[in-house]
Structures are given as structure tokens and as C-alpha cells.
PDB file of C-alpha atoms in Angstrom:
ATOM      1  CA  UNK A   1      10.821   0.313   9.277  1.00 40.00           C
ATOM      2  CA  UNK A   2       7.271   1.616   9.331  1.00 47.00           C
ATOM      3  CA  UNK A   3       6.517   5.178   8.334  1.00 48.00           C
ATOM      4  CA  UNK A   4       5.470   7.808  10.874  1.00 56.00           C
ATOM      5  CA  UNK A   5       2.187   6.634  12.333  1.00 62.00           C
ATOM      6  CA  UNK A   6      -1.171   8.278  12.793  1.00 77.00           C
ATOM      7  CA  UNK A   7      -2.421   5.177  14.571  1.00 94.00           C
ATOM      8  CA  UNK A   8      -4.817   5.039  17.495  1.00 97.00           C
ATOM      9  CA  UNK A   9      -4.120   3.151  20.730  1.00 97.00           C
ATOM     10  CA  UNK A  10      -6.448   0.307  21.731  1.00 97.00           C
ATOM     11  CA  UNK A  11      -7.100  -0.835  25.297  1.00 98.00           C
ATOM     12  CA  UNK A  12      -9.009  -3.927  26.429  1.00 98.00           C
ATOM     13  CA  UNK A  13      -9.726  -4.041  30.173  1.00 97.00           C
ATOM     14  CA  UNK A  14     -11.424  -7.118  31.636  1.00 97.00           C
ATOM     15  CA  UNK A  15     -13.232  -7.873  28.366  1.00 97.00           C
ATOM     16  CA  UNK A  16     -15.407 -10.977  28.191  1.00 97.00           C
ATOM     17  CA  UNK A  17     -17.865 -12.010  25.471  1.00 96.00           C
ATOM     18  CA  UNK A  18     -20.414 -14.793  25.277  1.00 94.00           C
ATOM     19  CA  UNK A  19     -22.343 -16.717  22.620  1.00 87.00           C
ATOM     20  CA  UNK A  20     -25.648 -18.120  23.816  1.00 85.00           C
ATOM     21  CA  UNK A  21     -24.575 -17.962  27.427  1.00 83.00           C
ATOM     22  CA  UNK A  22     -21.219 -19.655  26.728  1.00 90.00           C
ATOM     23  CA  UNK A  23     -18.101 -17.576  27.386  1.00 92.00           C
ATOM     24  CA  UNK A  24     -15.911 -17.329  24.263  1.00 94.00           C
ATOM     25  CA  UNK A  25     -13.657 -14.436  25.354  1.00 96.00           C
ATOM     26  CA  UNK A  26     -12.546 -14.437  28.988  1.00 95.00           C
ATOM     27  CA  UNK A  27     -11.283 -11.421  30.907  1.00 96.00           C
ATOM     28  CA  UNK A  28      -8.918 -10.054  28.251  1.00 97.00           C
ATOM     29  CA  UNK A  29      -6.536  -7.256  29.231  1.00 97.00           C
ATOM     30  CA  UNK A  30      -4.435  -5.818  26.408  1.00 97.00           C
ATOM     31  CA  UNK A  31      -2.930  -2.511  25.349  1.00 97.00           C
ATOM     32  CA  UNK A  32      -1.912  -1.949  21.723  1.00 97.00           C
ATOM     33  CA  UNK A  33       0.175   1.172  21.282  1.00 96.00           C
ATOM     34  CA  UNK A  34      -0.300   3.664  18.430  1.00 96.00           C
ATOM     35  CA  UNK A  35       1.228   2.301  15.237  1.00 95.00           C
ATOM     36  CA  UNK A  36       1.877  -1.210  16.565  1.00 96.00           C
ATOM     37  CA  UNK A  37       1.389  -4.189  14.258  1.00 96.00           C
ATOM     38  CA  UNK A  38       0.080  -7.050  16.412  1.00 97.00           C
ATOM     39  CA  UNK A  39      -0.791 -10.591  15.332  1.00 97.00           C
ATOM     40  CA  UNK A  40      -3.519 -12.562  17.072  1.00 97.00           C
ATOM     41  CA  UNK A  41      -3.108 -16.314  16.557  1.00 96.00           C
ATOM     42  CA  UNK A  42      -4.821 -19.434  17.888  1.00 94.00           C
ATOM     43  CA  UNK A  43      -7.051 -22.296  16.852  1.00 92.00           C
ATOM     44  CA  UNK A  44     -10.442 -21.859  15.222  1.00 90.00           C
ATOM     45  CA  UNK A  45     -13.109 -21.123  17.814  1.00 89.00           C
ATOM     46  CA  UNK A  46     -10.667 -19.710  20.361  1.00 92.00           C
ATOM     47  CA  UNK A  47     -12.358 -16.281  20.415  1.00 94.00           C
ATOM     48  CA  UNK A  48     -10.123 -14.257  18.072  1.00 95.00           C
ATOM     49  CA  UNK A  49     -12.837 -13.108  15.662  1.00 95.00           C
ATOM     50  CA  UNK A  50     -15.253 -12.337  18.497  1.00 95.00           C
ATOM     51  CA  UNK A  51     -12.640 -10.106  20.137  1.00 96.00           C
ATOM     52  CA  UNK A  52     -12.146  -8.108  16.928  1.00 96.00           C
ATOM     53  CA  UNK A  53     -15.881  -7.810  16.339  1.00 95.00           C
ATOM     54  CA  UNK A  54     -16.324  -6.534  19.889  1.00 97.00           C
ATOM     55  CA  UNK A  55     -14.109  -3.530  19.084  1.00 97.00           C
ATOM     56  CA  UNK A  56     -16.698  -2.440  16.515  1.00 95.00           C
ATOM     57  CA  UNK A  57     -19.740  -3.341  18.575  1.00 94.00           C
ATOM     58  CA  UNK A  58     -20.642  -6.122  16.135  1.00 93.00           C
ATOM     59  CA  UNK A  59     -20.512  -8.438  19.146  1.00 93.00           C
ATOM     60  CA  UNK A  60     -21.098  -6.598  22.400  1.00 91.00           C
ATOM     61  CA  UNK A  61     -18.796  -7.386  25.310  1.00 93.00           C
ATOM     62  CA  UNK A  62     -20.632  -8.817  28.307  1.00 93.00           C
ATOM     63  CA  UNK A  63     -18.094  -7.301  30.717  1.00 95.00           C
ATOM     64  CA  UNK A  64     -15.171  -4.903  30.488  1.00 96.00           C
ATOM     65  CA  UNK A  65     -14.201  -1.874  28.444  1.00 97.00           C
ATOM     66  CA  UNK A  66     -12.695  -1.454  24.981  1.00 97.00           C
ATOM     67  CA  UNK A  67     -11.201   1.959  24.273  1.00 97.00           C
ATOM     68  CA  UNK A  68      -9.991   3.189  20.889  1.00 97.00           C
ATOM     69  CA  UNK A  69      -8.052   6.427  20.950  1.00 96.00           C
ATOM     70  CA  UNK A  70      -8.873   6.718  24.658  1.00 96.00           C
ATOM     71  CA  UNK A  71     -12.641   6.730  24.017  1.00 96.00           C
ATOM     72  CA  UNK A  72     -15.168   4.191  25.287  1.00 95.00           C
ATOM     73  CA  UNK A  73     -18.237   3.809  23.055  1.00 95.00           C
ATOM     74  CA  UNK A  74     -21.526   4.037  24.950  1.00 92.00           C
ATOM     75  CA  UNK A  75     -24.133   5.587  22.664  1.00 94.00           C
ATOM     76  CA  UNK A  76     -25.155   4.993  19.059  1.00 94.00           C
ATOM     77  CA  UNK A  77     -23.285   8.163  18.122  1.00 96.00           C
ATOM     78  CA  UNK A  78     -20.154   6.830  19.854  1.00 95.00           C
ATOM     79  CA  UNK A  79     -20.329   3.575  17.896  1.00 95.00           C
ATOM     80  CA  UNK A  80     -20.846   5.464  14.636  1.00 94.00           C
ATOM     81  CA  UNK A  81     -17.754   7.543  15.395  1.00 95.00           C
ATOM     82  CA  UNK A  82     -15.729   4.425  16.196  1.00 96.00           C
ATOM     83  CA  UNK A  83     -16.663   2.792  12.920  1.00 94.00           C
ATOM     84  CA  UNK A  84     -15.306   5.844  11.116  1.00 94.00           C
ATOM     85  CA  UNK A  85     -12.054   5.489  13.040  1.00 96.00           C
ATOM     86  CA  UNK A  86     -11.600   1.775  12.353  1.00 97.00           C
ATOM     87  CA  UNK A  87     -10.938   0.046   9.023  1.00 97.00           C
ATOM     88  CA  UNK A  88     -12.309  -3.513   8.996  1.00 96.00           C
ATOM     89  CA  UNK A  89     -11.429  -6.557   6.882  1.00 95.00           C
ATOM     90  CA  UNK A  90     -13.852  -9.349   7.850  1.00 93.00           C
ATOM     91  CA  UNK A  91     -13.058 -13.023   7.415  1.00 85.00           C
ATOM     92  CA  UNK A  92     -16.499 -13.939   6.085  1.00 69.00           C
ATOM     93  CA  UNK A  93     -18.132 -11.362   3.865  1.00 62.00           C
ATOM     94  CA  UNK A  94     -21.902 -11.713   3.592  1.00 59.00           C
ATOM     95  CA  UNK A  95     -23.234 -10.947   0.111  1.00 53.00           C
ATOM     96  CA  UNK A  96     -26.459  -9.607   1.571  1.00 55.00           C
ATOM     97  CA  UNK A  97     -29.949  -9.642   0.145  1.00 56.00           C
ATOM     98  CA  UNK A  98     -29.011  -6.985  -2.406  1.00 62.00           C
ATOM     99  CA  UNK A  99     -25.387  -7.785  -3.261  1.00 76.00           C
ATOM    100  CA  UNK A 100     -23.022  -4.862  -3.686  1.00 87.00           C
ATOM    101  CA  UNK A 101     -20.904  -4.267  -6.723  1.00 93.00           C
ATOM    102  CA  UNK A 102     -17.167  -4.219  -6.097  1.00 95.00           C
ATOM    103  CA  UNK A 103     -17.040  -0.500  -6.885  1.00 96.00           C
ATOM    104  CA  UNK A 104     -19.832   0.200  -4.396  1.00 95.00           C
ATOM    105  CA  UNK A 105     -17.814  -1.480  -1.672  1.00 95.00           C
ATOM    106  CA  UNK A 106     -14.752   0.592  -2.569  1.00 96.00           C
ATOM    107  CA  UNK A 107     -16.862   3.771  -2.572  1.00 96.00           C
ATOM    108  CA  UNK A 108     -18.087   3.027   0.957  1.00 95.00           C
ATOM    109  CA  UNK A 109     -14.543   3.569   2.277  1.00 96.00           C
ATOM    110  CA  UNK A 110     -14.980   7.334   2.463  1.00 95.00           C
ATOM    111  CA  UNK A 111     -12.111   7.907   0.040  1.00 97.00           C
ATOM    112  CA  UNK A 112     -13.301   6.115  -3.115  1.00 96.00           C
ATOM    113  CA  UNK A 113     -10.588   7.350  -5.469  1.00 97.00           C
ATOM    114  CA  UNK A 114      -7.874   6.194  -3.090  1.00 96.00           C
ATOM    115  CA  UNK A 115      -9.616   2.827  -2.655  1.00 97.00           C
ATOM    116  CA  UNK A 116      -9.867   2.448  -6.434  1.00 97.00           C
ATOM    117  CA  UNK A 117      -6.181   3.261  -6.805  1.00 96.00           C
ATOM    118  CA  UNK A 118      -5.416   0.622  -4.168  1.00 95.00           C
ATOM    119  CA  UNK A 119      -7.612  -1.856  -6.056  1.00 96.00           C
ATOM    120  CA  UNK A 120      -5.528  -1.201  -9.163  1.00 95.00           C
ATOM    121  CA  UNK A 121      -2.341  -1.730  -7.154  1.00 92.00           C
ATOM    122  CA  UNK A 122      -3.745  -5.025  -5.842  1.00 93.00           C
ATOM    123  CA  UNK A 123      -4.829  -6.220  -9.281  1.00 93.00           C
ATOM    124  CA  UNK A 124      -8.615  -6.121  -8.820  1.00 95.00           C
ATOM    125  CA  UNK A 125      -9.470  -2.815 -10.486  1.00 94.00           C
ATOM    126  CA  UNK A 126     -10.904  -4.653 -13.519  1.00 95.00           C
ATOM    127  CA  UNK A 127     -13.537  -6.230 -11.245  1.00 96.00           C
ATOM    128  CA  UNK A 128     -15.193  -2.974 -10.208  1.00 95.00           C
ATOM    129  CA  UNK A 129     -18.439  -3.708 -12.118  1.00 95.00           C
ATOM    130  CA  UNK A 130     -18.735  -7.249 -10.735  1.00 94.00           C
ATOM    131  CA  UNK A 131     -21.075  -8.203  -7.860  1.00 93.00           C
ATOM    132  CA  UNK A 132     -19.062  -9.167  -4.781  1.00 91.00           C
ATOM    133  CA  UNK A 133     -20.593 -12.632  -4.610  1.00 89.00           C
ATOM    134  CA  UNK A 134     -19.094 -13.503  -8.019  1.00 91.00           C
ATOM    135  CA  UNK A 135     -15.507 -12.880  -6.889  1.00 92.00           C
ATOM    136  CA  UNK A 136     -13.111 -15.606  -5.834  1.00 91.00           C
ATOM    137  CA  UNK A 137     -11.908 -15.695  -2.247  1.00 90.00           C
ATOM    138  CA  UNK A 138      -8.597 -14.119  -3.164  1.00 92.00           C
ATOM    139  CA  UNK A 139     -10.224 -11.389  -5.252  1.00 93.00           C
ATOM    140  CA  UNK A 140     -12.605 -10.594  -2.405  1.00 92.00           C
ATOM    141  CA  UNK A 141      -9.775 -10.330   0.114  1.00 92.00           C
ATOM    142  CA  UNK A 142      -7.845  -7.969  -2.162  1.00 94.00           C
ATOM    143  CA  UNK A 143     -10.979  -5.863  -2.614  1.00 95.00           C
ATOM    144  CA  UNK A 144     -11.555  -5.557   1.127  1.00 95.00           C
ATOM    145  CA  UNK A 145      -7.893  -4.677   1.594  1.00 95.00           C
ATOM    146  CA  UNK A 146      -8.261  -1.913  -1.000  1.00 96.00           C
ATOM    147  CA  UNK A 147     -11.369  -0.656   0.808  1.00 97.00           C
ATOM    148  CA  UNK A 148      -9.433  -0.622   4.078  1.00 97.00           C
ATOM    149  CA  UNK A 149      -6.754   1.523   2.457  1.00 96.00           C
ATOM    150  CA  UNK A 150      -9.488   3.946   1.431  1.00 97.00           C
ATOM    151  CA  UNK A 151     -10.801   4.011   5.013  1.00 97.00           C
ATOM    152  CA  UNK A 152      -7.310   4.836   6.270  1.00 97.00           C
ATOM    153  CA  UNK A 153      -7.027   7.644   3.738  1.00 96.00           C
ATOM    154  CA  UNK A 154     -10.390   8.922   5.028  1.00 96.00           C
ATOM    155  CA  UNK A 155      -9.050   9.090   8.583  1.00 95.00           C
ATOM    156  CA  UNK A 156      -9.233   5.627  10.174  1.00 97.00           C
ATOM    157  CA  UNK A 157      -6.379   5.155  12.645  1.00 97.00           C
ATOM    158  CA  UNK A 158      -6.878   1.457  13.401  1.00 98.00           C
ATOM    159  CA  UNK A 159      -7.095  -1.543  11.073  1.00 98.00           C
ATOM    160  CA  UNK A 160      -8.741  -4.752  12.274  1.00 98.00           C
ATOM    161  CA  UNK A 161      -8.108  -7.605   9.848  1.00 97.00           C
ATOM    162  CA  UNK A 162      -9.487 -11.134  10.230  1.00 96.00           C
ATOM    163  CA  UNK A 163      -7.466 -13.661   8.196  1.00 95.00           C
ATOM    164  CA  UNK A 164      -6.860 -11.129   5.386  1.00 94.00           C
ATOM    165  CA  UNK A 165      -4.520 -13.418   3.398  1.00 93.00           C
ATOM    166  CA  UNK A 166      -6.104 -16.852   3.883  1.00 91.00           C
ATOM    167  CA  UNK A 167      -7.351 -17.163   0.278  1.00 90.00           C
ATOM    168  CA  UNK A 168      -4.199 -15.785  -1.378  1.00 91.00           C
ATOM    169  CA  UNK A 169      -1.323 -17.735  -2.922  1.00 90.00           C
ATOM    170  CA  UNK A 170       2.167 -17.519  -1.411  1.00 89.00           C
ATOM    171  CA  UNK A 171       3.188 -14.516  -3.504  1.00 89.00           C
ATOM    172  CA  UNK A 172      -0.073 -12.746  -2.716  1.00 89.00           C
ATOM    173  CA  UNK A 173       0.339 -13.465   0.995  1.00 91.00           C
ATOM    174  CA  UNK A 174       3.815 -11.928   1.017  1.00 92.00           C
ATOM    175  CA  UNK A 175       2.638  -8.851  -0.903  1.00 91.00           C
ATOM    176  CA  UNK A 176      -0.343  -8.349   1.410  1.00 92.00           C
ATOM    177  CA  UNK A 177       1.856  -8.850   4.489  1.00 93.00           C
ATOM    178  CA  UNK A 178       4.255  -6.179   3.214  1.00 93.00           C
ATOM    179  CA  UNK A 179       1.336  -3.834   2.620  1.00 93.00           C
ATOM    180  CA  UNK A 180      -0.070  -4.363   6.123  1.00 93.00           C
ATOM    181  CA  UNK A 181       3.361  -3.713   7.618  1.00 93.00           C
ATOM    182  CA  UNK A 182       3.708  -0.447   5.684  1.00 93.00           C
ATOM    183  CA  UNK A 183       0.453   1.162   6.802  1.00 94.00           C
ATOM    184  CA  UNK A 184       0.785   4.239   9.061  1.00 94.00           C
ATOM    185  CA  UNK A 185      -1.879   3.030  11.510  1.00 97.00           C
ATOM    186  CA  UNK A 186      -2.312   0.595  14.372  1.00 97.00           C
ATOM    187  CA  UNK A 187      -2.971  -2.932  13.053  1.00 97.00           C
ATOM    188  CA  UNK A 188      -4.502  -5.859  14.949  1.00 98.00           C
ATOM    189  CA  UNK A 189      -4.644  -8.872  12.651  1.00 97.00           C
ATOM    190  CA  UNK A 190      -6.024 -12.359  13.217  1.00 97.00           C
ATOM    191  CA  UNK A 191      -3.867 -14.682  11.162  1.00 96.00           C
ATOM    192  CA  UNK A 192      -2.377 -18.135  10.687  1.00 93.00           C
ATOM    193  CA  UNK A 193      -0.119 -16.806   7.912  1.00 94.00           C
ATOM    194  CA  UNK A 194       3.594 -16.983   8.690  1.00 93.00           C
ATOM    195  CA  UNK A 195       4.314 -14.125   6.266  1.00 93.00           C
ATOM    196  CA  UNK A 196       2.055 -11.831   8.295  1.00 95.00           C
ATOM    197  CA  UNK A 197       3.261 -13.082  11.695  1.00 95.00           C
ATOM    198  CA  UNK A 198       6.911 -12.519  10.750  1.00 95.00           C
ATOM    199  CA  UNK A 199       6.221  -8.848  10.006  1.00 95.00           C
ATOM    200  CA  UNK A 200       4.392  -8.194  13.277  1.00 96.00           C
ATOM    201  CA  UNK A 201       6.019  -6.505  16.245  1.00 95.00           C
ATOM    202  CA  UNK A 202       4.096  -8.608  18.765  1.00 96.00           C
ATOM    203  CA  UNK A 203       2.394 -11.997  18.539  1.00 97.00           C
ATOM    204  CA  UNK A 204      -0.448 -12.979  20.863  1.00 97.00           C
ATOM    205  CA  UNK A 205      -2.211 -16.329  21.146  1.00 96.00           C
ATOM    206  CA  UNK A 206      -5.794 -17.047  22.149  1.00 95.00           C
ATOM    207  CA  UNK A 207      -6.829 -20.391  23.591  1.00 94.00           C
ATOM    208  CA  UNK A 208     -10.329 -21.080  24.953  1.00 91.00           C
ATOM    209  CA  UNK A 209     -10.973 -17.337  25.113  1.00 92.00           C
ATOM    210  CA  UNK A 210      -7.888 -16.380  27.089  1.00 94.00           C
ATOM    211  CA  UNK A 211      -4.970 -14.361  25.750  1.00 94.00           C
ATOM    212  CA  UNK A 212      -1.215 -14.620  26.208  1.00 91.00           C
ATOM    213  CA  UNK A 213       1.771 -12.983  24.549  1.00 89.00           C
ATOM    214  CA  UNK A 214       4.191 -15.412  22.896  1.00 88.00           C
ATOM    215  CA  UNK A 215       6.657 -13.020  21.248  1.00 77.00           C
TER     216      UNK A 215
END
């Protein structure tokens, strides 16, 4: 059973997104209730990552509305507020032109001490002085998960996670799935990991940009 939630509701109404004029998300309608843990499955290229990125404005929807906590982002200030309300674990983490140290990423959570404590819990605390681009895939995923826990401590009420366990071994996948299921926030997770799917309250599938509920 999950603990009492402080999660934010999410509502997608008629959301479509395009890449280079090609529709990759098509007319998605979805409501995720506060505190729900929802899995988003489907083949590569089906639009899952684009849908998550659209919540943060990293890929702007061409039509429709995405509300978080009942608010629709319109201005730069709105988007800045949303990004404080949403913890984000990306699938592909760009090192950037000036690569961050692991500890700098943890500090960016808004609650650095909590993120560092989470890093210790996840077994990556000893990597805090390492540049992110030198970490293995599994180490990087654990670091981003620790950062997300810091963001939640700082007030985020929604976690968006894109394949957060793909680079972990079986034991690591189970541990991360348990952690995701224990968080007191709304969670929308793109995953192919059975351990994560089994802990979710709802499972949705995307195919060619369209969405359907399968359990």
C-alpha cells in the first residue's frame, strides 16, 4: 500500500504532437489521479517519450491541453512553475558541452541533502565527484532517481520517468520498482520492465501515437 499522497493530478485533453510535420502523438485523452502509479508501455517510436516531454514543454503539443494540478502552462513563468512541480528522469541524458559532476546534478534537485541521502541509499554516493559522462548506464539511472527524490522532497508532486530501470540488473530493477511504488506522488512511467509494470495501478499502451488502457 502506498503512503498518503501529495501527488498532483494530470489531464491530457486532445493532445497531439508532431516531429517534422509527422504526427507522433494523436489526440490523447487521459486523466491520472493524484497519487496514481501509471505505466506507459509500447514499442519504440510509438510516442511515449514525446508525450512525457510534452508535459514539461520540452516538446510542445501541436493541439490540446495538458494540465498538472489543474493548471495549464501558457507563459514562460507557467512553464518554470511546472518544472518545479515535476520531477523528471529522462531516458537519454545529454552530457552537455560542460558536463556536470554527479554532485552538481544532485544539488539541482532543490533539496541537495535529501538527494545525496537517496544517492547513498541507491549505492552511488561514492560517485559524487565524477562527471556524469563517466558513469555507467546503471549508475546514471540511479543518480537521476536520487535527484528525482530530491525534487520530490523540494515539493514536486508528479514524477515522469522514461525507462528508469532499463540499464539495471534484475535486482536493481526490483529495488527501483519498489522505490517508485513507495513515493507519495503521482507517477507516470514509460517502461518495458515487468517489475515496474507489476507494481503499477494502471497500464496503458501506445501504438502509432494513440493510447489505450490494457489493465
